[in-house]
Amino acid sequence: MPYYYSLGKIPPKRHTQFRKPNEELYSEELFSTEGFSNDYSLLYHVYPPTQIIKTEKPVNVAPEIAEEKMLKHRSFEGFNIKPSEDFLNSRIPVLVNNDVHIVLASPETSVENYFYKNADADEIIFIHKGMGVLKTMYGSLPFSYGDYLVIPRGTIYQLHFQNNENRLFIIESFSPVRFPKKYLSKYGQLLEHSPYCERDIRPPESLETHSEKGDFLVRTKKKGILYNIHYAGHPFDVVGWDGCCYPYAFSIHDFEPITGRLHQPPPVHQTFEANNFVVCSFVPRLFDYHPLSIPAPYNHSNIDSDEVIYYVDGDFMSRKNVTRGMITLHPGGIPHGPHPGTVEKSIGAKETKELAVMVDTFHPLMLTKQALEIENEGYIHSWIE
Ligand SMILES: [Fe+2]
């Protein structure tokens, strides 16, 4: 995170005595996602965050790989993933490698009787359908359609939904998710040419301190294993915190598109970056305005990256038969481009209403068992008229 933020009560100096009304000390915790060498926050807990009462037998939740190597264009019906009552059960990994897991989820109920922590991966939860509140130890963040919820790894959270029909596109990143370096000043401010700025970033907005003692289950995922760890203090017992590492929301609807006289390449849509992958947002925008411009993209040979597009809404001008929630995977190594007829059709068009999220990975993705269950057969031949 690029900027400093604070919520609740904190002492004037870090690492000094900070006492409760009963004169006991609050428990200070430094929270960072890269040792002591990256952005961090200092949190002040009512109870030490270390008080484990008991642990349960670990559960294996690692993705089951069905195809490790392949060279085919693929497409998947994301909305064919079955809804599941529980948030963790609902999470279905579809495309994975060592840098990133792409996960679909359709949870029907809020997380209430446990807390969740992803100890390995930052999570970007894109809200395709649904609204509610992300509750974390840093405070609460209301969310709705189009929000990216960016949650640093190690953050303890619960998702509370308003309704039971929810569709999430989740990107698990095994390195910290950052704003693209090209948008940042040398001290970390989002520059004038960035398609979004600090005003568009929503940090947690209210901090409720829970000082209850009891038995609190934090389901913690590490290396594909889910550990059920019971703590003596409520995980949301923070009275205050400050720093630059915290969850935040950013709405895709606040991404300001960069357009030109001629077709702009995918990097203008870049929204986030991490080690070995980027995330881009395709949003409604005016088309290219050169008198002879072709708004549809040219064929391209992304030889060193796999390109995943998750279709959210609107018409996707360069593809035929696109459905909401569809995922296409165009692997590095073979070119891809607009579908037959879409180039001519795009000429003269003034604007597009398309809304999509793209993940470009610099190492190949593997397909899970569940990905094959929702695959559209024959997509590789869809460029033949
Ligand atoms: Fe592409």
Coordinates of N, CA and C in Angstrom, one line a residue, residues 231-315:
Y231 N -8.1 -20.0 19.2 CA -7.4 -18.9 20.0 C -8.3 -18.5 21.2
A232 N -7.7 -18.0 22.3 CA -8.4 -17.7 23.5 C -9.0 -16.3 23.4
G233 N -8.5 -15.4 22.5 CA -9.0 -14.1 22.4 C -9.7 -13.9 21.0
H234 N -10.7 -13.0 21.0 CA -11.3 -12.7 19.7 C -10.3 -12.1 18.8
P235 N -10.2 -12.6 17.5 CA -9.2 -12.1 16.6 C -9.4 -10.6 16.2
F236 N -10.6 -10.1 16.4 CA -10.8 -8.6 16.1 C -10.7 -7.8 17.4
D237 N -9.6 -8.0 18.2 CA -9.5 -7.3 19.5 C -8.6 -6.1 19.4
V238 N -8.4 -5.6 18.2 CA -7.5 -4.5 18.0 C -8.1 -3.2 18.4
V239 N -7.4 -2.4 19.2 CA -8.0 -1.0 19.6 C -7.5 0.1 18.7
G240 N -6.4 -0.2 17.9 CA -5.9 0.8 17.0 C -4.7 0.2 16.2
W241 N -4.4 0.8 15.1 CA -3.3 0.4 14.3 C -2.9 1.6 13.4
D242 N -1.7 1.5 12.9 CA -1.3 2.5 11.9 C -0.2 1.8 11.0
G243 N 0.0 2.4 9.8 CA 1.0 1.8 8.9 C 0.5 1.8 7.5
C244 N 1.2 1.0 6.7 CA 1.0 1.0 5.2 C 0.6 -0.4 4.7
C245 N 0.3 -1.3 5.6 CA -0.1 -2.7 5.2 C -1.4 -3.0 5.8
Y246 N -2.4 -3.0 4.9 CA -3.8 -3.2 5.4 C -4.7 -3.6 4.2
P247 N -5.8 -4.2 4.4 CA -6.7 -4.5 3.3 C -7.4 -3.3 2.8
Y248 N -7.7 -3.3 1.5 CA -8.5 -2.1 1.0 C -9.4 -2.6 -0.2
A249 N -10.2 -1.7 -0.6 CA -11.1 -2.0 -1.7 C -10.9 -0.9 -2.8
F250 N -11.0 -1.4 -4.0 CA -10.9 -0.5 -5.2 C -11.9 -1.0 -6.2
S251 N -12.8 -0.1 -6.6 CA -13.9 -0.5 -7.5 C -13.4 -0.5 -9.0
I252 N -13.7 -1.5 -9.7 CA -13.3 -1.5 -11.2 C -14.0 -0.3 -11.9
H253 N -15.1 0.1 -11.3 CA -15.9 1.2 -11.9 C -15.1 2.6 -11.7
D254 N -14.1 2.6 -10.8 CA -13.3 3.8 -10.6 C -12.0 3.8 -11.4
F255 N -11.9 2.7 -12.2 CA -10.7 2.7 -13.1 C -11.0 3.5 -14.3
E256 N -10.1 4.6 -14.5 CA -10.4 5.5 -15.6 C -9.6 5.0 -16.8
P257 N -10.3 4.6 -17.9 CA -9.6 4.0 -19.1 C -8.7 5.0 -19.8
I258 N -7.7 4.5 -20.4 CA -6.8 5.4 -21.2 C -7.1 5.0 -22.6
T259 N -7.5 5.9 -23.4 CA -7.8 5.7 -24.8 C -6.9 6.5 -25.8
G260 N -7.0 6.1 -27.1 CA -6.1 6.8 -28.0 C -6.7 6.9 -29.4
R261 N -6.0 7.5 -30.3 CA -6.4 7.5 -31.7 C -6.4 6.1 -32.3
L262 N -5.4 5.4 -31.9 CA -5.2 4.0 -32.3 C -5.3 3.0 -31.2
H263 N -5.4 1.7 -31.5 CA -5.6 0.7 -30.5 C -4.6 0.8 -29.4
Q264 N -5.0 0.8 -28.1 CA -4.0 0.9 -27.0 C -3.7 -0.5 -26.6
P265 N -2.5 -0.9 -26.3 CA -2.2 -2.2 -25.9 C -2.6 -2.5 -24.4
P266 N -2.7 -3.8 -24.1 CA -3.2 -4.2 -22.8 C -2.5 -3.6 -21.6
P267 N -1.2 -3.2 -21.6 CA -0.7 -2.6 -20.4 C -1.4 -1.3 -20.0
V268 N -2.1 -0.6 -20.8 CA -2.9 0.6 -20.4 C -4.0 0.2 -19.4
H269 N -4.3 -1.1 -19.4 CA -5.4 -1.5 -18.5 C -4.9 -2.1 -17.2
Q270 N -3.6 -2.0 -17.0 CA -3.0 -2.6 -15.8 C -3.5 -2.0 -14.5
T271 N -3.8 -2.9 -13.6 CA -4.4 -2.4 -12.3 C -3.5 -2.8 -11.1
F272 N -3.0 -4.0 -11.1 CA -2.2 -4.5 -10.0 C -1.0 -5.3 -10.6
E273 N 0.0 -5.4 -9.8 CA 1.1 -6.3 -10.2 C 1.6 -7.1 -9.0
A274 N 2.2 -8.3 -9.3 CA 2.9 -9.1 -8.2 C 4.0 -9.8 -8.9
N275 N 4.7 -10.6 -8.2 CA 5.8 -11.3 -8.9 C 5.3 -12.3 -9.9
N276 N 5.7 -12.1 -11.2 CA 5.3 -13.0 -12.3 C 3.9 -13.0 -12.7
F277 N 3.1 -12.0 -12.4 CA 1.8 -11.8 -13.0 C 1.3 -10.4 -12.9
V278 N 0.4 -10.0 -13.7 CA -0.3 -8.7 -13.6 C -1.8 -8.9 -13.7
V279 N -2.5 -7.9 -13.2 CA -4.0 -7.9 -13.3 C -4.4 -6.6 -14.0
C280 N -5.3 -6.8 -15.0 CA -5.7 -5.6 -15.8 C -7.3 -5.6 -15.7
S281 N -7.8 -4.3 -15.9 CA -9.2 -4.1 -15.9 C -9.6 -3.6 -17.3
F282 N -10.6 -4.3 -17.9 CA -11.1 -3.7 -19.2 C -12.5 -3.1 -18.8
V283 N -12.6 -1.8 -19.0 CA -13.8 -1.1 -18.6 C -14.5 -0.4 -19.7
P284 N -15.8 0.0 -19.6 CA -16.4 0.7 -20.7 C -15.6 1.9 -21.0
R285 N -15.5 2.1 -22.3 CA -14.6 3.3 -22.8 C -15.0 3.6 -24.2
L286 N -14.5 4.9 -24.6 CA -14.7 5.3 -26.0 C -13.6 4.5 -26.8
F287 N -14.0 4.2 -28.1 CA -13.1 3.5 -29.0 C -12.1 4.5 -29.6
D288 N -11.1 3.9 -30.3 CA -10.0 4.7 -31.0 C -10.7 5.6 -32.0
Y289 N -10.1 6.8 -32.2 CA -10.7 7.9 -33.0 C -10.0 8.3 -34.2
H290 N -8.9 7.5 -34.6 CA -8.3 7.8 -35.9 C -9.4 7.4 -37.0
P291 N -9.5 8.2 -38.1 CA -10.6 7.9 -39.1 C -10.5 6.5 -39.7
L292 N -9.3 5.9 -39.7 CA -9.2 4.5 -40.2 C -8.9 3.5 -39.1
S293 N -9.2 3.8 -37.9 CA -8.8 2.9 -36.8 C -9.6 1.6 -36.8
I294 N -9.0 0.6 -36.3 CA -9.7 -0.7 -36.0 C -9.8 -0.9 -34.5
P295 N -10.9 -0.7 -33.9 CA -11.0 -0.9 -32.5 C -10.7 -2.3 -31.9
A296 N -11.0 -3.3 -32.7 CA -10.8 -4.7 -32.2 C -9.2 -4.9 -32.1
P297 N -8.8 -5.7 -31.2 CA -7.4 -5.9 -31.0 C -6.8 -6.7 -32.2
Y298 N -5.5 -6.4 -32.5 CA -4.8 -7.2 -33.5 C -4.5 -8.6 -32.9
N299 N -4.2 -9.6 -33.8 CA -3.7 -10.9 -33.3 C -2.4 -10.6 -32.6
H300 N -2.2 -11.4 -31.5 CA -1.0 -11.2 -30.8 C -0.4 -12.5 -30.3
S301 N 0.9 -12.5 -30.3 CA 1.7 -13.7 -29.9 C 2.3 -13.4 -28.6
N302 N 1.5 -13.7 -27.5 CA 2.1 -13.4 -26.2 C 2.9 -14.6 -25.8
I303 N 4.1 -14.6 -26.4 CA 4.9 -15.8 -26.3 C 5.4 -16.2 -24.9
D304 N 5.5 -15.2 -24.1 CA 6.0 -15.5 -22.7 C 5.0 -15.3 -21.6
S305 N 3.7 -15.3 -22.0 CA 2.7 -15.3 -20.9 C 1.4 -16.0 -21.2
D306 N 0.8 -16.5 -20.2 CA -0.5 -17.1 -20.3 C -1.5 -16.0 -20.0
E307 N -2.6 -15.9 -20.9 CA -3.5 -14.8 -20.7 C -4.9 -15.3 -20.3
V308 N -5.3 -14.9 -19.1 CA -6.6 -15.3 -18.6 C -7.6 -14.1 -18.6
I309 N -8.7 -14.3 -19.2 CA -9.7 -13.2 -19.1 C -11.0 -13.7 -18.5
Y310 N -11.5 -13.0 -17.5 CA -12.7 -13.3 -16.8 C -13.7 -12.2 -17.2
Y311 N -14.8 -12.7 -17.9 CA -15.8 -11.8 -18.5 C -16.8 -11.4 -17.4
V312 N -17.0 -10.2 -17.2 CA -17.9 -9.7 -16.1 C -19.2 -9.2 -16.7
D313 N -19.2 -8.3 -17.6 CA -20.4 -7.7 -18.1 C -20.2 -7.0 -19.4
G314 N -21.4 -6.7 -20.1 CA -21.3 -5.9 -21.3 C -21.0 -6.9 -22.5
D315 N -20.8 -6.3 -23.6 CA -20.4 -7.0 -24.9 C -19.0 -7.1 -25.0

